[in-house]
């Protein structure tokens, strides 16, 4: 959903779930060329007012309707736009944060919705299968499991042992002296 600077009506219905899923954009435009060629969407001309774009929200090519430009609005900005009055939402530093990473939440949501839709076969029905609290709880659970399972010993299983032996100075001197001797022999041969 495109959130413009002048029309903030979409913010009233915004949810943390949609914001964490990356569904809100700033400065996103409709690809009029694609819409005019599509059979599922229409452009209607209204000469005094301009054009009206009719988009079928149930169409499977909805992601192609919008030009791939625009900036995703992060969840904290959505919450900041929703805040009543002068209430300020504090920004927590990363080391103090108890909420899971938004990228982790996106991956969990993608995995769960695809896993369930493969079992049932209806992708659209499960696109919003987890609400905000379930998604946050799942993210916190995954992070706590990772913290318990990954320690210094288990990390070594995934890393290659790389040891670098520094050459001694006597070896370096021997290498340079052998190069000098080779050069002297070449000069004598000429």
PDB file of N, CA and C in Angstrom, residues 98-136:
ATOM      1  N   UNK A  98      14.334  -6.219  22.891  1.00  0.00           N
ATOM      2  CA  UNK A  98      13.833  -7.550  23.221  1.00  0.00           C
ATOM      3  C   UNK A  98      12.986  -8.123  22.093  1.00  0.00           C
ATOM      4  N   UNK A  99      12.587  -7.283  21.133  1.00  0.00           N
ATOM      5  CA  UNK A  99      11.804  -7.778  20.006  1.00  0.00           C
ATOM      6  C   UNK A  99      12.715  -8.447  18.990  1.00  0.00           C
ATOM      7  N   UNK A 100      12.225  -9.456  18.301  1.00  0.00           N
ATOM      8  CA  UNK A 100      13.050 -10.125  17.289  1.00  0.00           C
ATOM      9  C   UNK A 100      13.291  -9.229  16.078  1.00  0.00           C
ATOM     10  N   UNK A 101      14.314  -9.561  15.332  1.00  0.00           N
ATOM     11  CA  UNK A 101      14.688  -8.815  14.142  1.00  0.00           C
ATOM     12  C   UNK A 101      13.578  -8.904  13.095  1.00  0.00           C
ATOM     13  N   UNK A 102      13.327  -7.804  12.381  1.00  0.00           N
ATOM     14  CA  UNK A 102      12.244  -7.796  11.394  1.00  0.00           C
ATOM     15  C   UNK A 102      12.526  -8.745  10.234  1.00  0.00           C
ATOM     16  N   UNK A 103      13.799  -8.914   9.872  1.00  0.00           N
ATOM     17  CA  UNK A 103      14.138  -9.856   8.797  1.00  0.00           C
ATOM     18  C   UNK A 103      13.794 -11.291   9.212  1.00  0.00           C
ATOM     19  N   UNK A 104      14.037 -11.620  10.479  1.00  0.00           N
ATOM     20  CA  UNK A 104      13.680 -12.949  10.980  1.00  0.00           C
ATOM     21  C   UNK A 104      12.170 -13.150  10.925  1.00  0.00           C
ATOM     22  N   UNK A 105      11.413 -12.111  11.289  1.00  0.00           N
ATOM     23  CA  UNK A 105       9.956 -12.214  11.255  1.00  0.00           C
ATOM     24  C   UNK A 105       9.445 -12.410   9.832  1.00  0.00           C
ATOM     25  N   UNK A 106      10.062 -11.727   8.878  1.00  0.00           N
ATOM     26  CA  UNK A 106       9.661 -11.901   7.473  1.00  0.00           C
ATOM     27  C   UNK A 106       9.917 -13.331   7.011  1.00  0.00           C
ATOM     28  N   UNK A 107      11.065 -13.876   7.389  1.00  0.00           N
ATOM     29  CA  UNK A 107      11.408 -15.241   6.981  1.00  0.00           C
ATOM     30  C   UNK A 107      10.459 -16.249   7.623  1.00  0.00           C
ATOM     31  N   UNK A 108      10.161 -16.060   8.902  1.00  0.00           N
ATOM     32  CA  UNK A 108       9.236 -16.974   9.587  1.00  0.00           C
ATOM     33  C   UNK A 108       7.860 -16.917   8.929  1.00  0.00           C
ATOM     34  N   UNK A 109       7.382 -15.696   8.671  1.00  0.00           N
ATOM     35  CA  UNK A 109       6.069 -15.552   8.036  1.00  0.00           C
ATOM     36  C   UNK A 109       6.044 -16.208   6.665  1.00  0.00           C
ATOM     37  N   UNK A 110       7.086 -15.986   5.881  1.00  0.00           N
ATOM     38  CA  UNK A 110       7.157 -16.582   4.542  1.00  0.00           C
ATOM     39  C   UNK A 110       7.150 -18.107   4.643  1.00  0.00           C
ATOM     40  N   UNK A 111       7.979 -18.642   5.530  1.00  0.00           N
ATOM     41  CA  UNK A 111       8.085 -20.096   5.668  1.00  0.00           C
ATOM     42  C   UNK A 111       6.765 -20.709   6.116  1.00  0.00           C
ATOM     43  N   UNK A 112       6.144 -20.129   7.128  1.00  0.00           N
ATOM     44  CA  UNK A 112       4.902 -20.693   7.665  1.00  0.00           C
ATOM     45  C   UNK A 112       3.785 -20.614   6.629  1.00  0.00           C
ATOM     46  N   UNK A 113       3.638 -19.476   5.956  1.00  0.00           N
ATOM     47  CA  UNK A 113       2.548 -19.352   4.981  1.00  0.00           C
ATOM     48  C   UNK A 113       2.753 -20.290   3.801  1.00  0.00           C
ATOM     49  N   UNK A 114       3.992 -20.463   3.342  1.00  0.00           N
ATOM     50  CA  UNK A 114       4.262 -21.387   2.231  1.00  0.00           C
ATOM     51  C   UNK A 114       4.078 -22.841   2.667  1.00  0.00           C
ATOM     52  N   UNK A 115       4.509 -23.163   3.875  1.00  0.00           N
ATOM     53  CA  UNK A 115       4.394 -24.538   4.374  1.00  0.00           C
ATOM     54  C   UNK A 115       2.926 -24.935   4.505  1.00  0.00           C
ATOM     55  N   UNK A 116       2.121 -24.051   5.077  1.00  0.00           N
ATOM     56  CA  UNK A 116       0.703 -24.356   5.263  1.00  0.00           C
ATOM     57  C   UNK A 116      -0.016 -24.396   3.920  1.00  0.00           C
ATOM     58  N   UNK A 117       0.309 -23.458   3.021  1.00  0.00           N
ATOM     59  CA  UNK A 117      -0.389 -23.420   1.732  1.00  0.00           C
ATOM     60  C   UNK A 117      -0.052 -24.630   0.869  1.00  0.00           C
ATOM     61  N   UNK A 118       1.149 -25.185   1.003  1.00  0.00           N
ATOM     62  CA  UNK A 118       1.489 -26.401   0.254  1.00  0.00           C
ATOM     63  C   UNK A 118       0.659 -27.581   0.742  1.00  0.00           C
ATOM     64  N   UNK A 119       0.409 -27.623   2.033  1.00  0.00           N
ATOM     65  CA  UNK A 119      -0.370 -28.728   2.587  1.00  0.00           C
ATOM     66  C   UNK A 119      -1.837 -28.632   2.172  1.00  0.00           C
ATOM     67  N   UNK A 120      -2.368 -27.397   2.127  1.00  0.00           N
ATOM     68  CA  UNK A 120      -3.785 -27.215   1.828  1.00  0.00           C
ATOM     69  C   UNK A 120      -4.025 -26.857   0.360  1.00  0.00           C
ATOM     70  N   UNK A 121      -3.063 -26.199  -0.274  1.00  0.00           N
ATOM     71  CA  UNK A 121      -3.198 -25.841  -1.677  1.00  0.00           C
ATOM     72  C   UNK A 121      -3.794 -24.474  -1.927  1.00  0.00           C
ATOM     73  N   UNK A 122      -4.254 -23.774  -0.920  1.00  0.00           N
ATOM     74  CA  UNK A 122      -4.849 -22.453  -1.108  1.00  0.00           C
ATOM     75  C   UNK A 122      -3.922 -21.400  -0.519  1.00  0.00           C
ATOM     76  N   UNK A 123      -3.135 -20.758  -1.379  1.00  0.00           N
ATOM     77  CA  UNK A 123      -2.141 -19.796  -0.914  1.00  0.00           C
ATOM     78  C   UNK A 123      -2.784 -18.544  -0.343  1.00  0.00           C
ATOM     79  N   UNK A 124      -3.808 -18.025  -1.007  1.00  0.00           N
ATOM     80  CA  UNK A 124      -4.411 -16.757  -0.577  1.00  0.00           C
ATOM     81  C   UNK A 124      -5.046 -16.856   0.811  1.00  0.00           C
ATOM     82  N   UNK A 125      -5.559 -18.018   1.148  1.00  0.00           N
ATOM     83  CA  UNK A 125      -6.227 -18.169   2.435  1.00  0.00           C
ATOM     84  C   UNK A 125      -5.246 -18.049   3.595  1.00  0.00           C
ATOM     85  N   UNK A 126      -3.998 -18.474   3.381  1.00  0.00           N
ATOM     86  CA  UNK A 126      -3.031 -18.498   4.476  1.00  0.00           C
ATOM     87  C   UNK A 126      -2.017 -17.367   4.406  1.00  0.00           C
ATOM     88  N   UNK A 127      -2.244 -16.397   3.522  1.00  0.00           N
ATOM     89  CA  UNK A 127      -1.271 -15.322   3.389  1.00  0.00           C
ATOM     90  C   UNK A 127      -1.187 -14.507   4.685  1.00  0.00           C
ATOM     91  N   UNK A 128      -2.255 -14.492   5.468  1.00  0.00           N
ATOM     92  CA  UNK A 128      -2.255 -13.792   6.755  1.00  0.00           C
ATOM     93  C   UNK A 128      -2.512 -14.786   7.882  1.00  0.00           C
ATOM     94  N   UNK A 129      -1.782 -15.879   7.843  1.00  0.00           N
ATOM     95  CA  UNK A 129      -2.064 -16.970   8.772  1.00  0.00           C
ATOM     96  C   UNK A 129      -1.624 -16.692  10.199  1.00  0.00           C
ATOM     97  N   UNK A 130      -0.692 -15.794  10.392  1.00  0.00           N
ATOM     98  CA  UNK A 130      -0.230 -15.493  11.750  1.00  0.00           C
ATOM     99  C   UNK A 130      -0.545 -14.037  12.062  1.00  0.00           C
ATOM    100  N   UNK A 131      -1.148 -13.782  13.202  1.00  0.00           N
ATOM    101  CA  UNK A 131      -1.361 -12.397  13.581  1.00  0.00           C
ATOM    102  C   UNK A 131      -0.084 -11.845  14.214  1.00  0.00           C
ATOM    103  N   UNK A 132      -0.115 -10.572  14.613  1.00  0.00           N
ATOM    104  CA  UNK A 132       1.095  -9.903  15.097  1.00  0.00           C
ATOM    105  C   UNK A 132       1.700 -10.588  16.314  1.00  0.00           C
ATOM    106  N   UNK A 133       0.857 -10.909  17.291  1.00  0.00           N
ATOM    107  CA  UNK A 133       1.393 -11.483  18.529  1.00  0.00           C
ATOM    108  C   UNK A 133       1.963 -12.881  18.299  1.00  0.00           C
ATOM    109  N   UNK A 134       1.324 -13.675  17.429  1.00  0.00           N
ATOM    110  CA  UNK A 134       1.851 -15.013  17.142  1.00  0.00           C
ATOM    111  C   UNK A 134       3.184 -14.924  16.413  1.00  0.00           C
ATOM    112  N   UNK A 135       3.288 -13.982  15.487  1.00  0.00           N
ATOM    113  CA  UNK A 135       4.533 -13.808  14.740  1.00  0.00           C
ATOM    114  C   UNK A 135       5.662 -13.342  15.660  1.00  0.00           C
ATOM    115  N   UNK A 136       5.368 -12.385  16.545  1.00  0.00           N
ATOM    116  CA  UNK A 136       6.382 -11.920  17.496  1.00  0.00           C
ATOM    117  C   UNK A 136       6.792 -13.039  18.454  1.00  0.00           C
TER     118      UNK A 136
END
